Amino acid sequence: MDHSHSSDSVVCSRCTANNSLKNKFCGQCGAPLDIASGQVAAYLDANLKGRIDEVLKERFREQSVVETELAARVAERISSWAKLFGVYVGIPLLAAGAYLAWIGFDVNNSLTQLHQKLNEIKKSSDELANLVSATKQRADNLAKPADELERKIAESSALLAQVPTLVTSVTQLSDRIARTGANQLLELRNKGQAVGIDASHFEGPLQVAKLKTAGVSFTFLKASEGKSLRDPQFMANCRSAHDAGLACGGYHVLHSGDPESQARTFIDLLKEAPVDLPPAVTFEPGAAGRSPTLRDLKIFASAVERGYGCTPIVYGGTFLKSVATTADSDLARYPLWLAQYSTAPSVIAPWRNWTFWQFTDRLSINGLPGLDFNTFNGSTADLKEFVSKVCASSKR
């Protein structure tokens, strides 16, 4: 092959082929044709291979021939790679590093800061992931109560939808009871039985004229409740009824605990009022644990009988029926005021008969507000005889 060249050509430093000055790379081997790369390559050819051989000979002097040949081949490969790396990678990197250093850019420090920032970002990412996980868990936990609340709302809505129907039913039932009560009142009056009412301060002042027109002949008025409560309307209503010729009696709402103290409060009021009927005590369930017991009832009744001189009347209905039995025969000596809203009373144990019967509540008649109506098991004359019998030793 002809290796001669002219002044308008350039010789490749690697393969010594002639190339045009316009070419940047050798047409034969592809090596760069610029002068700098040629000088670097020449320098490397002149020095690098020899230096590597010296080092290898010093360090691997006792190795076998095979190892020496292998090292030589490796050195040759390194020489070829170093030429290219020095020109295309090493020099640009050195130049870039020198430029960055010249403009004040601290590469090592910047890399360290970048690493720190990456660590901070990773830490923030982990914290965000934990927060998302915790939020999801809270959302899942809230979902259960929310579902339960939604179910309750649906149930409540269904119940509310029934309210108009229930109101209608209650109204119809109230009307039916009122008609029944009015019919019973008329029937009782036609039989000649004494008819009366019971009331408290909730009904306000008694309209005695209207009561008399309705055929009422007696009244039971709330006098006291518990240990110390006194009905503010009792005295005025009792006087009003007594002055109008209506027999008046007082009743006490029994609470649990200290029945003797309750009896004293009740007796003190009765002694001040113009009462005509025997005292009465109601035995009904109370709120907040104030429901009386049969023992409370018996002690109270005995204390009133001793202190007032009249055998008290016991008022009760469903609650009294649920606790009293035939074994409580000592209660039967007290007249029974039965609370039972039906067309015919059914006596509860241990009593064999009723003396007063509350047959309806909230009956409006003759322009009167809703009142509880009662009847005595006998005529007005029988009522007077009854009073004189049970209050023969009255201490009023």
mmCIF file of N, CA and C in Angstrom, residues 60-184:
data_model
loop_
_atom_site.group_PDB
_atom_site.id
_atom_site.type_symbol
_atom_site.label_atom_id
_atom_site.label_comp_id
_atom_site.label_asym_id
_atom_site.label_seq_id
_atom_site.Cartn_x
_atom_site.Cartn_y
_atom_site.Cartn_z
ATOM 1 N N PHE A 60 5.454 -8.647 38.487
ATOM 2 C CA PHE A 60 5.137 -10.027 38.125
ATOM 3 C C PHE A 60 6.353 -10.753 37.510
ATOM 4 N N ARG A 61 7.462 -10.411 38.094
ATOM 5 C CA ARG A 61 8.726 -10.933 37.578
ATOM 6 C C ARG A 61 8.771 -12.451 37.670
ATOM 7 N N GLU A 62 8.206 -13.034 38.706
ATOM 8 C CA GLU A 62 8.294 -14.472 38.944
ATOM 9 C C GLU A 62 7.137 -15.239 38.316
ATOM 10 N N GLN A 63 6.248 -14.545 37.586
ATOM 11 C CA GLN A 63 5.109 -15.221 36.971
ATOM 12 C C GLN A 63 5.558 -15.993 35.746
ATOM 13 N N SER A 64 4.731 -16.874 35.327
ATOM 14 C CA SER A 64 5.035 -17.719 34.180
ATOM 15 C C SER A 64 4.965 -16.939 32.887
ATOM 16 N N VAL A 65 5.454 -17.542 31.842
ATOM 17 C CA VAL A 65 5.459 -16.885 30.534
ATOM 18 C C VAL A 65 4.050 -16.612 30.055
ATOM 19 N N VAL A 66 3.192 -17.528 30.375
ATOM 20 C CA VAL A 66 1.782 -17.356 29.941
ATOM 21 C C VAL A 66 1.191 -16.110 30.561
ATOM 22 N N GLU A 67 1.487 -15.881 31.829
ATOM 23 C CA GLU A 67 0.961 -14.710 32.526
ATOM 24 C C GLU A 67 1.550 -13.434 31.945
ATOM 25 N N THR A 68 2.847 -13.479 31.574
ATOM 26 C CA THR A 68 3.504 -12.293 31.016
ATOM 27 C C THR A 68 2.871 -11.911 29.687
ATOM 28 N N GLU A 69 2.625 -12.946 28.842
ATOM 29 C CA GLU A 69 1.991 -12.670 27.551
ATOM 30 C C GLU A 69 0.586 -12.094 27.741
ATOM 31 N N LEU A 70 -0.129 -12.656 28.723
ATOM 32 C CA LEU A 70 -1.494 -12.157 28.995
ATOM 33 C C LEU A 70 -1.458 -10.709 29.455
ATOM 34 N N ALA A 71 -0.447 -10.377 30.292
ATOM 35 C CA ALA A 71 -0.331 -8.998 30.771
ATOM 36 C C ALA A 71 -0.019 -8.057 29.640
ATOM 37 N N ALA A 72 0.856 -8.547 28.707
ATOM 38 C CA ALA A 72 1.214 -7.708 27.567
ATOM 39 C C ALA A 72 -0.016 -7.386 26.731
ATOM 40 N N ARG A 73 -0.827 -8.431 26.522
ATOM 41 C CA ARG A 73 -2.064 -8.195 25.742
ATOM 42 C C ARG A 73 -2.986 -7.206 26.446
ATOM 43 N N VAL A 74 -3.079 -7.364 27.754
ATOM 44 C CA VAL A 74 -3.931 -6.436 28.524
ATOM 45 C C VAL A 74 -3.406 -5.027 28.409
ATOM 46 N N ALA A 75 -2.034 -4.912 28.475
ATOM 47 C CA ALA A 75 -1.434 -3.582 28.378
ATOM 48 C C ALA A 75 -1.721 -2.955 27.038
ATOM 49 N N GLU A 76 -1.677 -3.797 26.004
ATOM 50 C CA GLU A 76 -1.960 -3.282 24.658
ATOM 51 C C GLU A 76 -3.395 -2.769 24.552
ATOM 52 N N ARG A 77 -4.335 -3.539 25.151
ATOM 53 C CA ARG A 77 -5.740 -3.104 25.140
ATOM 54 C C ARG A 77 -5.912 -1.798 25.914
ATOM 55 N N ILE A 78 -5.226 -1.716 27.064
ATOM 56 C CA ILE A 78 -5.343 -0.495 27.883
ATOM 57 C C ILE A 78 -4.801 0.701 27.134
ATOM 58 N N SER A 79 -3.694 0.461 26.363
ATOM 59 C CA SER A 79 -3.112 1.556 25.605
ATOM 60 C C SER A 79 -4.093 2.106 24.588
ATOM 61 N N SER A 80 -4.768 1.195 23.885
ATOM 62 C CA SER A 80 -5.749 1.635 22.887
ATOM 63 C C SER A 80 -6.902 2.396 23.529
ATOM 64 N N TRP A 81 -7.366 1.875 24.669
ATOM 65 C CA TRP A 81 -8.514 2.532 25.349
ATOM 66 C C TRP A 81 -8.120 3.895 25.912
ATOM 67 N N ALA A 82 -6.866 3.956 26.448
ATOM 68 C CA ALA A 82 -6.412 5.196 27.069
ATOM 69 C C ALA A 82 -6.315 6.316 26.056
ATOM 70 N N LYS A 83 -5.901 5.947 24.846
ATOM 71 C CA LYS A 83 -5.817 6.980 23.816
ATOM 72 C C LYS A 83 -7.166 7.653 23.585
ATOM 73 N N LEU A 84 -8.169 6.811 23.381
ATOM 74 C CA LEU A 84 -9.504 7.349 23.131
ATOM 75 C C LEU A 84 -10.071 8.068 24.358
ATOM 76 N N PHE A 85 -9.892 7.467 25.530
ATOM 77 C CA PHE A 85 -10.451 8.069 26.757
ATOM 78 C C PHE A 85 -9.818 9.431 27.035
ATOM 79 N N GLY A 86 -8.478 9.506 26.795
ATOM 80 C CA GLY A 86 -7.800 10.763 27.060
ATOM 81 C C GLY A 86 -8.320 11.884 26.200
ATOM 82 N N VAL A 87 -8.636 11.534 24.953
ATOM 83 C CA VAL A 87 -9.082 12.564 24.029
ATOM 84 C C VAL A 87 -10.553 12.910 24.229
ATOM 85 N N TYR A 88 -11.419 11.873 24.284
ATOM 86 C CA TYR A 88 -12.868 12.115 24.217
ATOM 87 C C TYR A 88 -13.565 12.200 25.572
ATOM 88 N N VAL A 89 -12.952 11.660 26.615
ATOM 89 C CA VAL A 89 -13.597 11.677 27.932
ATOM 90 C C VAL A 89 -12.777 12.433 28.941
ATOM 91 N N GLY A 90 -11.503 12.045 29.045
ATOM 92 C CA GLY A 90 -10.672 12.642 30.095
ATOM 93 C C GLY A 90 -10.514 14.126 29.929
ATOM 94 N N ILE A 91 -10.133 14.540 28.703
ATOM 95 C CA ILE A 91 -9.904 15.967 28.470
ATOM 96 C C ILE A 91 -11.167 16.795 28.693
ATOM 97 N N PRO A 92 -12.337 16.364 28.125
ATOM 98 C CA PRO A 92 -13.556 17.165 28.395
ATOM 99 C C PRO A 92 -13.900 17.223 29.877
ATOM 100 N N LEU A 93 -13.721 16.101 30.570
ATOM 101 C CA LEU A 93 -14.036 16.121 31.997
ATOM 102 C C LEU A 93 -13.098 17.032 32.759
ATOM 103 N N LEU A 94 -11.815 16.955 32.419
ATOM 104 C CA LEU A 94 -10.862 17.839 33.075
ATOM 105 C C LEU A 94 -11.158 19.288 32.767
ATOM 106 N N ALA A 95 -11.491 19.518 31.493
ATOM 107 C CA ALA A 95 -11.815 20.888 31.098
ATOM 108 C C ALA A 95 -13.061 21.382 31.836
ATOM 109 N N ALA A 96 -14.088 20.499 31.903
ATOM 110 C CA ALA A 96 -15.321 20.896 32.613
ATOM 111 C C ALA A 96 -15.037 21.139 34.077
ATOM 112 N N GLY A 97 -14.237 20.245 34.681
ATOM 113 C CA GLY A 97 -13.910 20.427 36.099
ATOM 114 C C GLY A 97 -13.142 21.697 36.322
ATOM 115 N N ALA A 98 -12.171 21.964 35.424
ATOM 116 C CA ALA A 98 -11.384 23.182 35.559
ATOM 117 C C ALA A 98 -12.255 24.418 35.417
ATOM 118 N N TYR A 99 -13.211 24.348 34.457
ATOM 119 C CA TYR A 99 -14.100 25.501 34.249
ATOM 120 C C TYR A 99 -14.989 25.738 35.465
ATOM 121 N N LEU A 100 -15.560 24.649 35.979
ATOM 122 C CA LEU A 100 -16.430 24.796 37.155
ATOM 123 C C LEU A 100 -15.654 25.305 38.356
ATOM 124 N N ALA A 101 -14.425 24.814 38.513
ATOM 125 C CA ALA A 101 -13.585 25.302 39.612
ATOM 126 C C ALA A 101 -13.253 26.766 39.421
ATOM 127 N N TRP A 102 -13.012 27.140 38.133
ATOM 128 C CA TRP A 102 -12.654 28.534 37.841
ATOM 129 C C TRP A 102 -13.793 29.491 38.171
ATOM 130 N N ILE A 103 -15.048 29.035 37.924
ATOM 131 C CA ILE A 103 -16.196 29.922 38.202
ATOM 132 C C ILE A 103 -16.659 29.783 39.643
ATOM 133 N N GLY A 104 -15.964 28.992 40.416
ATOM 134 C CA GLY A 104 -16.275 28.894 41.842
ATOM 135 C C GLY A 104 -17.235 27.793 42.184
ATOM 136 N N PHE A 105 -17.426 26.831 41.313
ATOM 137 C CA PHE A 105 -18.362 25.734 41.572
ATOM 138 C C PHE A 105 -17.631 24.589 42.244
ATOM 139 N N ASP A 106 -18.004 24.327 43.488
ATOM 140 C CA ASP A 106 -17.385 23.260 44.267
ATOM 141 C C ASP A 106 -18.124 21.958 43.962
ATOM 142 N N VAL A 107 -17.516 21.140 43.097
ATOM 143 C CA VAL A 107 -18.199 19.929 42.640
ATOM 144 C C VAL A 107 -18.454 18.972 43.776
ATOM 145 N N ASN A 108 -17.447 18.681 44.571
ATOM 146 C CA ASN A 108 -17.595 17.714 45.672
ATOM 147 C C ASN A 108 -18.653 18.178 46.672
ATOM 148 N N ASN A 109 -18.551 19.457 47.018
ATOM 149 C CA ASN A 109 -19.521 19.995 47.993
ATOM 150 C C ASN A 109 -20.934 19.957 47.437
ATOM 151 N N SER A 110 -21.071 20.278 46.141
ATOM 152 C CA SER A 110 -22.400 20.267 45.519
ATOM 153 C C SER A 110 -22.966 18.867 45.468
ATOM 154 N N LEU A 111 -22.118 17.889 45.162
ATOM 155 C CA LEU A 111 -22.588 16.513 45.157
ATOM 156 C C LEU A 111 -23.042 16.077 46.545
ATOM 157 N N THR A 112 -22.276 16.514 47.550
ATOM 158 C CA THR A 112 -22.661 16.185 48.938
ATOM 159 C C THR A 112 -24.005 16.797 49.284
ATOM 160 N N GLN A 113 -24.177 18.079 48.907
ATOM 161 C CA GLN A 113 -25.457 18.747 49.168
ATOM 162 C C GLN A 113 -26.591 18.072 48.407
ATOM 163 N N LEU A 114 -26.297 17.680 47.154
ATOM 164 C CA LEU A 114 -27.319 16.999 46.367
ATOM 165 C C LEU A 114 -27.723 15.690 47.029
ATOM 166 N N HIS A 115 -26.730 14.970 47.540
ATOM 167 C CA HIS A 115 -27.014 13.719 48.243
ATOM 168 C C HIS A 115 -27.888 13.966 49.483
ATOM 169 N N GLN A 116 -27.545 15.022 50.215
ATOM 170 C CA GLN A 116 -28.345 15.372 51.409
ATOM 171 C C GLN A 116 -29.777 15.713 51.016
ATOM 172 N N LYS A 117 -29.908 16.489 49.929
ATOM 173 C CA LYS A 117 -31.257 16.853 49.477
ATOM 174 C C LYS A 117 -32.058 15.625 49.071
ATOM 175 N N LEU A 118 -31.359 14.695 48.386
ATOM 176 C CA LEU A 118 -32.053 13.461 47.996
ATOM 177 C C LEU A 118 -32.515 12.682 49.219
ATOM 178 N N ASN A 119 -31.650 12.640 50.239
ATOM 179 C CA ASN A 119 -32.038 11.965 51.477
ATOM 180 C C ASN A 119 -33.232 12.643 52.146
ATOM 181 N N GLU A 120 -33.225 13.999 52.128
ATOM 182 C CA GLU A 120 -34.347 14.744 52.703
ATOM 183 C C GLU A 120 -35.626 14.466 51.925
ATOM 184 N N ILE A 121 -35.494 14.444 50.606
ATOM 185 C CA ILE A 121 -36.679 14.170 49.776
ATOM 186 C C ILE A 121 -37.204 12.774 50.055
ATOM 187 N N LYS A 122 -36.269 11.800 50.181
ATOM 188 C CA LYS A 122 -36.702 10.431 50.482
ATOM 189 C C LYS A 122 -37.397 10.369 51.843
ATOM 190 N N LYS A 123 -36.801 11.081 52.828
ATOM 191 C CA LYS A 123 -37.402 11.098 54.158
ATOM 192 C C LYS A 123 -38.793 11.711 54.112
ATOM 193 N N SER A 124 -38.923 12.852 53.405
ATOM 194 C CA SER A 124 -40.243 13.493 53.273
ATOM 195 C C SER A 124 -41.221 12.587 52.553
ATOM 196 N N SER A 125 -40.714 11.871 51.532
ATOM 197 C CA SER A 125 -41.572 10.939 50.795
ATOM 198 C C SER A 125 -42.069 9.821 51.697
ATOM 199 N N ASP A 126 -41.132 9.296 52.545
ATOM 200 C CA ASP A 126 -41.528 8.231 53.478
ATOM 201 C C ASP A 126 -42.564 8.744 54.480
ATOM 202 N N GLU A 127 -42.331 9.981 54.995
ATOM 203 C CA GLU A 127 -43.287 10.561 55.949
ATOM 204 C C GLU A 127 -44.650 10.768 55.292
ATOM 205 N N LEU A 128 -44.634 11.229 54.041
ATOM 206 C CA LEU A 128 -45.887 11.425 53.318
ATOM 207 C C LEU A 128 -46.610 10.099 53.115
ATOM 208 N N ALA A 129 -45.829 9.057 52.792
ATOM 209 C CA ALA A 129 -46.437 7.728 52.607
ATOM 210 C C ALA A 129 -47.063 7.239 53.912
ATOM 211 N N ASN A 130 -46.333 7.477 55.023
ATOM 212 C CA ASN A 130 -46.883 7.079 56.337
ATOM 213 C C ASN A 130 -48.145 7.866 56.661
ATOM 214 N N LEU A 131 -48.126 9.177 56.341
ATOM 215 C CA LEU A 131 -49.300 10.014 56.594
ATOM 216 C C LEU A 131 -50.493 9.549 55.775
ATOM 217 N N VAL A 132 -50.232 9.238 54.501
ATOM 218 C CA VAL A 132 -51.316 8.740 53.635
ATOM 219 C C VAL A 132 -51.875 7.436 54.185
ATOM 220 N N SER A 133 -50.960 6.557 54.641
ATOM 221 C CA SER A 133 -51.405 5.279 55.202
ATOM 222 C C SER A 133 -52.237 5.482 56.455
ATOM 223 N N ALA A 134 -51.755 6.404 57.347
ATOM 224 C CA ALA A 134 -52.504 6.678 58.589
ATOM 225 C C ALA A 134 -53.845 7.308 58.276
ATOM 226 N N THR A 135 -53.871 8.235 57.283
ATOM 227 C CA THR A 135 -55.132 8.880 56.903
ATOM 228 C C THR A 135 -56.117 7.863 56.359
ATOM 229 N N LYS A 136 -55.598 6.945 55.548
ATOM 230 C CA LYS A 136 -56.463 5.895 55.002
ATOM 231 C C LYS A 136 -57.037 5.037 56.120
ATOM 232 N N GLN A 137 -56.170 4.736 57.126
ATOM 233 C CA GLN A 137 -56.639 3.922 58.247
ATOM 234 C C GLN A 137 -57.733 4.651 59.016
ATOM 235 N N ARG A 138 -57.500 5.978 59.254
ATOM 236 C CA ARG A 138 -58.535 6.757 59.955
ATOM 237 C C ARG A 138 -59.814 6.818 59.143
ATOM 238 N N ALA A 139 -59.657 6.949 57.837
ATOM 239 C CA ALA A 139 -60.838 6.985 56.968
ATOM 240 C C ALA A 139 -61.609 5.673 57.057
ATOM 241 N N ASP A 140 -60.841 4.557 57.078
ATOM 242 C CA ASP A 140 -61.487 3.247 57.202
ATOM 243 C C ASP A 140 -62.198 3.125 58.547
ATOM 244 N N ASN A 141 -61.523 3.652 59.621
ATOM 245 C CA ASN A 141 -62.139 3.595 60.953
ATOM 246 C C ASN A 141 -63.391 4.452 61.030
ATOM 247 N N LEU A 142 -63.350 5.616 60.341
ATOM 248 C CA LEU A 142 -64.520 6.503 60.349
ATOM 249 C C LEU A 142 -65.638 5.957 59.483
ATOM 250 N N ALA A 143 -65.275 5.131 58.534
ATOM 251 C CA ALA A 143 -66.294 4.616 57.611
ATOM 252 C C ALA A 143 -67.298 3.738 58.343
ATOM 253 N N LYS A 144 -66.806 2.968 59.347
ATOM 254 C CA LYS A 144 -67.712 2.073 60.074
ATOM 255 C C LYS A 144 -68.776 2.838 60.857
ATOM 256 N N PRO A 145 -68.374 3.853 61.714
ATOM 257 C CA PRO A 145 -69.406 4.647 62.391
ATOM 258 C C PRO A 145 -70.312 5.372 61.417
ATOM 259 N N ALA A 146 -69.715 5.824 60.288
ATOM 260 C CA ALA A 146 -70.527 6.533 59.296
ATOM 261 C C ALA A 146 -71.592 5.606 58.719
ATOM 262 N N ASP A 147 -71.193 4.365 58.433
ATOM 263 C CA ASP A 147 -72.159 3.395 57.918
ATOM 264 C C ASP A 147 -73.239 3.117 58.949
ATOM 265 N N GLU A 148 -72.811 2.996 60.239
ATOM 266 C CA GLU A 148 -73.780 2.742 61.304
ATOM 267 C C GLU A 148 -74.727 3.927 61.461
ATOM 268 N N LEU A 149 -74.162 5.158 61.382
ATOM 269 C CA LEU A 149 -74.991 6.358 61.481
ATOM 270 C C LEU A 149 -75.981 6.424 60.333
ATOM 271 N N GLU A 150 -75.512 6.076 59.141
ATOM 272 C CA GLU A 150 -76.399 6.085 57.975
ATOM 273 C C GLU A 150 -77.541 5.087 58.164
ATOM 274 N N ARG A 151 -77.192 3.928 58.759
ATOM 275 C CA ARG A 151 -78.231 2.920 59.003
ATOM 276 C C ARG A 151 -79.249 3.434 60.026
ATOM 277 N N LYS A 152 -78.733 4.090 61.091
ATOM 278 C CA LYS A 152 -79.622 4.635 62.119
ATOM 279 C C LYS A 152 -80.525 5.714 61.541
ATOM 280 N N ILE A 153 -79.945 6.551 60.677
ATOM 281 C CA ILE A 153 -80.743 7.611 60.048
ATOM 282 C C ILE A 153 -81.846 7.005 59.197
ATOM 283 N N ALA A 154 -81.491 5.951 58.474
ATOM 284 C CA ALA A 154 -82.491 5.285 57.642
ATOM 285 C C ALA A 154 -83.613 4.705 58.501
ATOM 286 N N GLU A 155 -83.221 4.080 59.632
ATOM 287 C CA GLU A 155 -84.235 3.523 60.539
ATOM 288 C C GLU A 155 -85.113 4.628 61.125
ATOM 289 N N SER A 156 -84.466 5.745 61.531
ATOM 290 C CA SER A 156 -85.217 6.862 62.102
ATOM 291 C C SER A 156 -86.172 7.462 61.079
ATOM 292 N N SER A 157 -85.681 7.553 59.836
ATOM 293 C CA SER A 157 -86.539 8.089 58.770
ATOM 294 C C SER A 157 -87.757 7.197 58.565
ATOM 295 N N ALA A 158 -87.515 5.889 58.629
ATOM 296 C CA ALA A 158 -88.632 4.954 58.475
ATOM 297 C C ALA A 158 -89.641 5.111 59.615
ATOM 298 N N LEU A 159 -89.106 5.306 60.832
ATOM 299 C CA LEU A 159 -89.998 5.501 61.983
ATOM 300 C C LEU A 159 -90.755 6.816 61.876
ATOM 301 N N LEU A 160 -90.028 7.869 61.445
ATOM 302 C CA LEU A 160 -90.685 9.173 61.298
ATOM 303 C C LEU A 160 -91.805 9.111 60.265
ATOM 304 N N ALA A 161 -91.588 8.287 59.253
ATOM 305 C CA ALA A 161 -92.617 8.153 58.228
ATOM 306 C C ALA A 161 -93.901 7.546 58.789
ATOM 307 N N GLN A 162 -93.756 6.818 59.910
ATOM 308 C CA GLN A 162 -94.925 6.184 60.521
ATOM 309 C C GLN A 162 -95.655 7.104 61.498
ATOM 310 N N VAL A 163 -95.009 8.249 61.831
ATOM 311 C CA VAL A 163 -95.580 9.145 62.844
ATOM 312 C C VAL A 163 -96.993 9.612 62.483
ATOM 313 N N PRO A 164 -97.217 10.105 61.250
ATOM 314 C CA PRO A 164 -98.586 10.549 60.936
ATOM 315 C C PRO A 164 -99.632 9.452 61.167
ATOM 316 N N THR A 165 -99.278 8.225 60.783
ATOM 317 C CA THR A 165 -100.213 7.110 60.985
ATOM 318 C C THR A 165 -100.429 6.849 62.464
ATOM 319 N N LEU A 166 -99.331 6.899 63.236
ATOM 320 C CA LEU A 166 -99.449 6.667 64.678
ATOM 321 C C LEU A 166 -100.264 7.765 65.349
ATOM 322 N N VAL A 167 -100.035 9.008 64.929
ATOM 323 C CA VAL A 167 -100.805 10.119 65.499
ATOM 324 C C VAL A 167 -102.285 9.941 65.227
ATOM 325 N N THR A 168 -102.566 9.542 64.010
ATOM 326 C CA THR A 168 -103.970 9.299 63.654
ATOM 327 C C THR A 168 -104.563 8.188 64.511
ATOM 328 N N SER A 169 -103.773 7.120 64.697
ATOM 329 C CA SER A 169 -104.250 5.993 65.497
ATOM 330 C C SER A 169 -104.482 6.401 66.946
ATOM 331 N N VAL A 170 -103.527 7.166 67.498
ATOM 332 C CA VAL A 170 -103.664 7.622 68.888
ATOM 333 C C VAL A 170 -104.873 8.534 69.034
ATOM 334 N N THR A 171 -105.043 9.419 68.058
ATOM 335 C CA THR A 171 -106.200 10.327 68.112
ATOM 336 C C THR A 171 -107.508 9.549 68.073
ATOM 337 N N GLN A 172 -107.539 8.566 67.177
ATOM 338 C CA GLN A 172 -108.750 7.752 67.091
ATOM 339 C C GLN A 172 -108.987 6.972 68.382
ATOM 340 N N LEU A 173 -107.877 6.456 68.952
ATOM 341 C CA LEU A 173 -108.009 5.718 70.205
ATOM 342 C C LEU A 173 -108.464 6.630 71.328
ATOM 343 N N SER A 174 -107.911 7.839 71.382
ATOM 344 C CA SER A 174 -108.317 8.793 72.414
ATOM 345 C C SER A 174 -109.790 9.150 72.282
ATOM 346 N N ASP A 175 -110.207 9.347 71.041
ATOM 347 C CA ASP A 175 -111.627 9.652 70.813
ATOM 348 C C ASP A 175 -112.513 8.505 71.267
ATOM 349 N N ARG A 176 -112.053 7.278 70.969
ATOM 350 C CA ARG A 176 -112.832 6.106 71.351
ATOM 351 C C ARG A 176 -112.897 5.967 72.872
ATOM 352 N N ILE A 177 -111.733 6.228 73.522
ATOM 353 C CA ILE A 177 -111.710 6.157 74.984
ATOM 354 C C ILE A 177 -112.594 7.243 75.587
ATOM 355 N N ALA A 178 -112.518 8.434 74.995
ATOM 356 C CA ALA A 178 -113.338 9.535 75.503
ATOM 357 C C ALA A 178 -114.819 9.209 75.381
ATOM 358 N N ARG A 179 -115.176 8.637 74.212
ATOM 359 C CA ARG A 179 -116.592 8.269 74.033
ATOM 360 C C ARG A 179 -116.975 7.187 75.031
ATOM 361 N N THR A 180 -116.041 6.238 75.236
ATOM 362 C CA THR A 180 -116.307 5.172 76.197
ATOM 363 C C THR A 180 -116.442 5.739 77.592
ATOM 364 N N GLY A 181 -115.503 6.670 77.945
ATOM 365 C CA GLY A 181 -115.555 7.303 79.262
ATOM 366 C C GLY A 181 -116.836 8.076 79.458
ATOM 367 N N ALA A 182 -117.237 8.806 78.444
ATOM 368 C CA ALA A 182 -118.465 9.588 78.551
ATOM 369 C C ALA A 182 -119.672 8.663 78.697
ATOM 370 N N ASN A 183 -119.655 7.560 77.933
ATOM 371 C CA ASN A 183 -120.761 6.608 78.034
ATOM 372 C C ASN A 183 -120.787 5.945 79.401
ATOM 373 N N GLN A 184 -119.584 5.618 79.924
ATOM 374 C CA GLN A 184 -119.522 5.009 81.254
ATOM 375 C C GLN A 184 -120.019 5.977 82.320
#
